[in-house]
Tab-separated table of N, CA and C in Angstrom:
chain	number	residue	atom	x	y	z
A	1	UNK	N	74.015	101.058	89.159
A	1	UNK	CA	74.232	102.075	88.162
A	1	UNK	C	75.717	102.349	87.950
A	2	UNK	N	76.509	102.505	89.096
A	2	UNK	CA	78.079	103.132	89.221
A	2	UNK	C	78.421	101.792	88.509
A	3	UNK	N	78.000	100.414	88.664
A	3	UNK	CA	78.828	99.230	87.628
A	3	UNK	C	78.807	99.433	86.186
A	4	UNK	N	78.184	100.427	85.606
A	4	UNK	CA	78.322	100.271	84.615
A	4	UNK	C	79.108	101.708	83.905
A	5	UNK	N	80.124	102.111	84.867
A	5	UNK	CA	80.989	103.222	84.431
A	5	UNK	C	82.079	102.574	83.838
A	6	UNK	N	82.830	102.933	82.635
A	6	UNK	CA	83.505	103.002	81.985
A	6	UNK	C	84.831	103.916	82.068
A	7	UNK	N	85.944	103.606	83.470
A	7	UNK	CA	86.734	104.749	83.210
A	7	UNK	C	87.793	105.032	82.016
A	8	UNK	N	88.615	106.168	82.206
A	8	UNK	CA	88.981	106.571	80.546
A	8	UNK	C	90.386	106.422	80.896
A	9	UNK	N	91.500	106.456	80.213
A	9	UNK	CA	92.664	106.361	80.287
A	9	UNK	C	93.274	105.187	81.662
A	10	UNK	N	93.874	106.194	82.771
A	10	UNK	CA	94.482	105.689	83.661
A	10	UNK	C	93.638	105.962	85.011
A	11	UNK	N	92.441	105.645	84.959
A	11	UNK	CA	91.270	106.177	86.095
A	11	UNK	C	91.346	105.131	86.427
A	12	UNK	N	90.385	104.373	87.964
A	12	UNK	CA	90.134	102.986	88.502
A	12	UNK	C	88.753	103.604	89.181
A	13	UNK	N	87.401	102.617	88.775
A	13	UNK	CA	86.371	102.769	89.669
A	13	UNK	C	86.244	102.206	90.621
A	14	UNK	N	86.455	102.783	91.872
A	14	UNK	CA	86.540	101.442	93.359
A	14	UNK	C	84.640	101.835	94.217
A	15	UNK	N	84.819	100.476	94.147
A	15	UNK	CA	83.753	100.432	95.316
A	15	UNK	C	84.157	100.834	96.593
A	16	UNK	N	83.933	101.089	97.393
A	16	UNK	CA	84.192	101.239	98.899
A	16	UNK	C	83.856	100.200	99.458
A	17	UNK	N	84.343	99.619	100.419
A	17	UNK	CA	84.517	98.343	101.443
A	17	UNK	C	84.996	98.678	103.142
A	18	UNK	N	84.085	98.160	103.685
A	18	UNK	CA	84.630	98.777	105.583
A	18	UNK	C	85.428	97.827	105.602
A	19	UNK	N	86.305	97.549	106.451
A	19	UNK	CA	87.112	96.800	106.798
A	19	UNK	C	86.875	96.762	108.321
A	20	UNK	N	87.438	95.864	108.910
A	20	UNK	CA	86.451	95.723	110.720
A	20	UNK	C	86.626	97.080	111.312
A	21	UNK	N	85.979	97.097	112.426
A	21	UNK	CA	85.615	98.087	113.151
A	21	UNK	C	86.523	97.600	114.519
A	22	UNK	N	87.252	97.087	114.646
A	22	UNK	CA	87.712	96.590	115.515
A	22	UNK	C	89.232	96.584	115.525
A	23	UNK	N	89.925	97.138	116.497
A	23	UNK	CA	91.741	97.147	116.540
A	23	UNK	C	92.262	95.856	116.819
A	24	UNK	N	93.036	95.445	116.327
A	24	UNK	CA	93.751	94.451	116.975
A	24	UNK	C	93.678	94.146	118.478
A	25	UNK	N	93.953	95.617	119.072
A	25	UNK	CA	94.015	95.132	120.479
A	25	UNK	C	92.505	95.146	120.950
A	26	UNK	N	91.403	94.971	120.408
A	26	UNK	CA	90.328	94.377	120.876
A	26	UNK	C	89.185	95.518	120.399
A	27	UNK	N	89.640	97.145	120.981
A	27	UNK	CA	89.028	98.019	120.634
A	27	UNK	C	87.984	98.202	120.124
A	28	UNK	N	86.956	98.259	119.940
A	28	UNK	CA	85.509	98.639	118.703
A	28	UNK	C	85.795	99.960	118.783
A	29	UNK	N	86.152	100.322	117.066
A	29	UNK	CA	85.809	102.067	116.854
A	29	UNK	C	83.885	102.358	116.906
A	30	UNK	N	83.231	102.988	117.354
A	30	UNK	CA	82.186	103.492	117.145
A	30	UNK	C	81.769	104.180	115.359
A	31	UNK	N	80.489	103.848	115.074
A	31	UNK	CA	80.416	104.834	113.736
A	31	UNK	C	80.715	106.032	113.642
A	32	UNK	N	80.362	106.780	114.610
A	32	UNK	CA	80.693	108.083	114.980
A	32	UNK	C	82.074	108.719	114.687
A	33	UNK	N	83.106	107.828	115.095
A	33	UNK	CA	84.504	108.011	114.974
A	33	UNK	C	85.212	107.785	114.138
A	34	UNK	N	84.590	106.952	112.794
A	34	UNK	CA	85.028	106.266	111.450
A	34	UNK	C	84.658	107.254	110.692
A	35	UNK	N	86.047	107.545	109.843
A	35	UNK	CA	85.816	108.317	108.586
A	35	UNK	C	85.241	107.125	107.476
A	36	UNK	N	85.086	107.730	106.236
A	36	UNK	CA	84.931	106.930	105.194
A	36	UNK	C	85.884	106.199	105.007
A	37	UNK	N	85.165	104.376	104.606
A	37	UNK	CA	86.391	103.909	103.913
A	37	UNK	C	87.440	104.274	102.911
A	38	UNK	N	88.841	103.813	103.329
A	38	UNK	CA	89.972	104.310	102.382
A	38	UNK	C	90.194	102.853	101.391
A	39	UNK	N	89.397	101.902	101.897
A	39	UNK	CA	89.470	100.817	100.916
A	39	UNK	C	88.300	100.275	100.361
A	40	UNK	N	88.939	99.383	99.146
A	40	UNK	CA	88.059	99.364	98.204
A	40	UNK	C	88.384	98.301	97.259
A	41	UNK	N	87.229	97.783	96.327
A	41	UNK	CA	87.272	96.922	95.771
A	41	UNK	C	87.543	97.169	94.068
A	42	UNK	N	88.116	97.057	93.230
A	42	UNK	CA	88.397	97.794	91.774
A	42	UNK	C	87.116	96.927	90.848
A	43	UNK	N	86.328	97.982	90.284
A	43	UNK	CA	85.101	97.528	90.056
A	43	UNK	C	85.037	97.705	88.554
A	44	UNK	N	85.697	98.445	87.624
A	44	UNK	CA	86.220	98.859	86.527
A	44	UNK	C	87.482	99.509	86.037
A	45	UNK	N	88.134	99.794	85.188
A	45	UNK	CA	89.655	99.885	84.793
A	45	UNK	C	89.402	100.963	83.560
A	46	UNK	N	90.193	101.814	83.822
A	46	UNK	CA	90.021	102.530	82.114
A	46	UNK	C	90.927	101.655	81.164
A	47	UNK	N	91.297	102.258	80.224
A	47	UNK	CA	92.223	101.632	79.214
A	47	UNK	C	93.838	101.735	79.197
A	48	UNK	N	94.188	102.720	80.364
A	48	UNK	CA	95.648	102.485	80.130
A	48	UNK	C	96.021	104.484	80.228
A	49	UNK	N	97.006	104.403	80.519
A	49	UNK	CA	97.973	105.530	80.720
A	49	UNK	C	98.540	105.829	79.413
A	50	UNK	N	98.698	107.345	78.939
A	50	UNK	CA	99.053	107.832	77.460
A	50	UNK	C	100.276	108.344	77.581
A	51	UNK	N	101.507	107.252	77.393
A	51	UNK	CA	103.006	108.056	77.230
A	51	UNK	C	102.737	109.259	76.156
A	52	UNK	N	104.491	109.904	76.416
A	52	UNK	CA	104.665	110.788	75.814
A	52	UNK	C	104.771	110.551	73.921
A	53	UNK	N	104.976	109.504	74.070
A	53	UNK	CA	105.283	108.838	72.575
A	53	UNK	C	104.046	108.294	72.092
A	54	UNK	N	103.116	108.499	72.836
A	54	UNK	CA	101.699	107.752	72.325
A	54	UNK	C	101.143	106.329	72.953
A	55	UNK	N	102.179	105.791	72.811
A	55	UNK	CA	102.361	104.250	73.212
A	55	UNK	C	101.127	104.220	74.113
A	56	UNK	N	100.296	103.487	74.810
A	56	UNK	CA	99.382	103.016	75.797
A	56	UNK	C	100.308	101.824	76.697
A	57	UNK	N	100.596	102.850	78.025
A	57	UNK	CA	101.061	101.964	79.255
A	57	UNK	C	100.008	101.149	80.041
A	58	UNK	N	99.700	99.750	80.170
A	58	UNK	CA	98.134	98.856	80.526
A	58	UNK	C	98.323	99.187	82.596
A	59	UNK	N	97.765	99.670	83.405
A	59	UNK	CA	97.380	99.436	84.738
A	59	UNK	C	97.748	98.274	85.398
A	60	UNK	N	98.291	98.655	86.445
A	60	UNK	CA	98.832	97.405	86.623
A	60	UNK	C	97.634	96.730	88.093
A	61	UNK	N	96.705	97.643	88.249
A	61	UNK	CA	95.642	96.687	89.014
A	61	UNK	C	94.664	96.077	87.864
A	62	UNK	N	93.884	95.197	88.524
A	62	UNK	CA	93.108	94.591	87.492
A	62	UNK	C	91.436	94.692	88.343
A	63	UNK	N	90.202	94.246	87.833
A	63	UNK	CA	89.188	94.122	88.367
A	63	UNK	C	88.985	93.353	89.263
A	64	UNK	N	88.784	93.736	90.214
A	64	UNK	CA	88.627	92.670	91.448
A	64	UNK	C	89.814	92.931	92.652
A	65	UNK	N	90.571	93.313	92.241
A	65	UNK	CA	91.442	93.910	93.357
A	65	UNK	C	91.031	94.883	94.482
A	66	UNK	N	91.693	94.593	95.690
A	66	UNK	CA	91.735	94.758	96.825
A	66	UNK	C	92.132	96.114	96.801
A	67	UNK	N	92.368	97.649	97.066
A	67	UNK	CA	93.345	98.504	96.875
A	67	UNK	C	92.787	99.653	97.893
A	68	UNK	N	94.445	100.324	98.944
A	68	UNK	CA	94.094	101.365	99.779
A	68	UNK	C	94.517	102.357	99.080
A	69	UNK	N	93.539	103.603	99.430
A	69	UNK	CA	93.786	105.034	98.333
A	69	UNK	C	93.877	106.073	100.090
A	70	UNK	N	94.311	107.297	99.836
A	70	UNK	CA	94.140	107.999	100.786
A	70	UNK	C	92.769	109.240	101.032
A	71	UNK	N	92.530	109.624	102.492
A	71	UNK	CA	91.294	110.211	102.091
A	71	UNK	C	90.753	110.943	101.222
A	72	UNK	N	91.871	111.831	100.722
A	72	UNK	CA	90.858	112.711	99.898
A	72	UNK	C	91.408	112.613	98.459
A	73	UNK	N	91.656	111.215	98.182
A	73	UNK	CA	92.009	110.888	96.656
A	73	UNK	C	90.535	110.978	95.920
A	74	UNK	N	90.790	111.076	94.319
A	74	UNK	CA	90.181	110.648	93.513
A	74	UNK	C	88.342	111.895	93.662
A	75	UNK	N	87.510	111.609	93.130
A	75	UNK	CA	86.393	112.284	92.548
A	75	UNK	C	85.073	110.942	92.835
A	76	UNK	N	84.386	111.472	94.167
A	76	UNK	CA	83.277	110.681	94.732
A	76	UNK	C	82.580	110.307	93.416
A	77	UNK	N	81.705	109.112	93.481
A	77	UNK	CA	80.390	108.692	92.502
A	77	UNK	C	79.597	108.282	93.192
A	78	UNK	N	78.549	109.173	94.138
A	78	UNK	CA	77.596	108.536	94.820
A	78	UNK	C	78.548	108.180	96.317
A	79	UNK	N	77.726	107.862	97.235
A	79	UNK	CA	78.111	107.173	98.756
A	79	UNK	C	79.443	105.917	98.607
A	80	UNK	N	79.607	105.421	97.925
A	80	UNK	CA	79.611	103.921	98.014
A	80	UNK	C	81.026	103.702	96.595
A	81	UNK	N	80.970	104.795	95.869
A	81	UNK	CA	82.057	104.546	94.784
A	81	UNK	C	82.614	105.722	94.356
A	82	UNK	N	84.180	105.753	94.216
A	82	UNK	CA	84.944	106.777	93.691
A	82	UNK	C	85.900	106.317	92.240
A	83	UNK	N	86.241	107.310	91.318
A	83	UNK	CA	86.941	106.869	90.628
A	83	UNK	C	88.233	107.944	90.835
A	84	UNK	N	89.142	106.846	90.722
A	84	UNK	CA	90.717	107.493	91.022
A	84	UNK	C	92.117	107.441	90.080
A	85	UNK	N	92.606	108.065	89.816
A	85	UNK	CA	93.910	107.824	89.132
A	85	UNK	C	94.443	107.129	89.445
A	86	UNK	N	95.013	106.241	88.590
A	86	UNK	CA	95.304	105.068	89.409
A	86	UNK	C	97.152	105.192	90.117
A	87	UNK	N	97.440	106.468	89.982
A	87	UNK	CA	98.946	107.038	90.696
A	87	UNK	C	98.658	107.133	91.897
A	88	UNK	N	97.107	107.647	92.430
A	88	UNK	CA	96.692	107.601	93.774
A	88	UNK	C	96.570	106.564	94.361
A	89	UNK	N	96.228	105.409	93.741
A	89	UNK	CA	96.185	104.287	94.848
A	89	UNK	C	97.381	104.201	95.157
A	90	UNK	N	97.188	103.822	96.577
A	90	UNK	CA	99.001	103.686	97.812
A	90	UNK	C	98.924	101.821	97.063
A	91	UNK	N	98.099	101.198	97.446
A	91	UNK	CA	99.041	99.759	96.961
A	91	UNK	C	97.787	98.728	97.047
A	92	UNK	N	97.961	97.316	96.834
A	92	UNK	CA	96.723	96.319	96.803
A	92	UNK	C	96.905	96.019	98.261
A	93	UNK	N	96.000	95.452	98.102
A	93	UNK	CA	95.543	94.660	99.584
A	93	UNK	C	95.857	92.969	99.818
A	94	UNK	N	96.612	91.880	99.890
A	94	UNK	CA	96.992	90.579	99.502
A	94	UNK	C	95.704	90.354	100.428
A	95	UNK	N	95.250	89.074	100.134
A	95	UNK	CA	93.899	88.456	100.806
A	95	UNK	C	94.600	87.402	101.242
């Protein structure tokens, strides 16, 4: 259902994605101890940011991108998807 949101201006719809449960140094976090994922997959794009002059500035993530936001960015959609300004996302994720 959330795939077929349409965000508006300069919004980004991210899926949520866990990333391991596991520290480098070997560690397993428990579920218990995991907040919600802060990352996510960009699942839709609005149309762009509205300068002061009108002009339409285009997003510079695209669909399918990797991207970390912080916890309490953006406006939940369901368990599993948030949509966020896209000033809130901290940065992509390189694969």
């Amino acid at each position: 259902m959330f795939e077929k949101i349409k965000p508006l201006y300069d919004r980004v719809l991210v899926k949520r994605i866990e990333m391991d449960n596991q520290t480098p140094g070997g560690i397993i976090i428990p579920d218990a101890a995991k907040d919600k994922a802060q990352t996510g997959q960009v699942i839709a794009i609005g149309g762009g940011r509205v300068l002061s002059d009108g002009k339409v500035a285009p997003l510079q993530v695209k669909v399918g991108d990797l991207v970390y936001f912080g916890k309490y960015a953006g406006t939940e959609a369901g368990d599993d998807y948030i949509i966020i300004p896209e000033s809130e996302l901290l940065g992509t994720i390189q694969k």
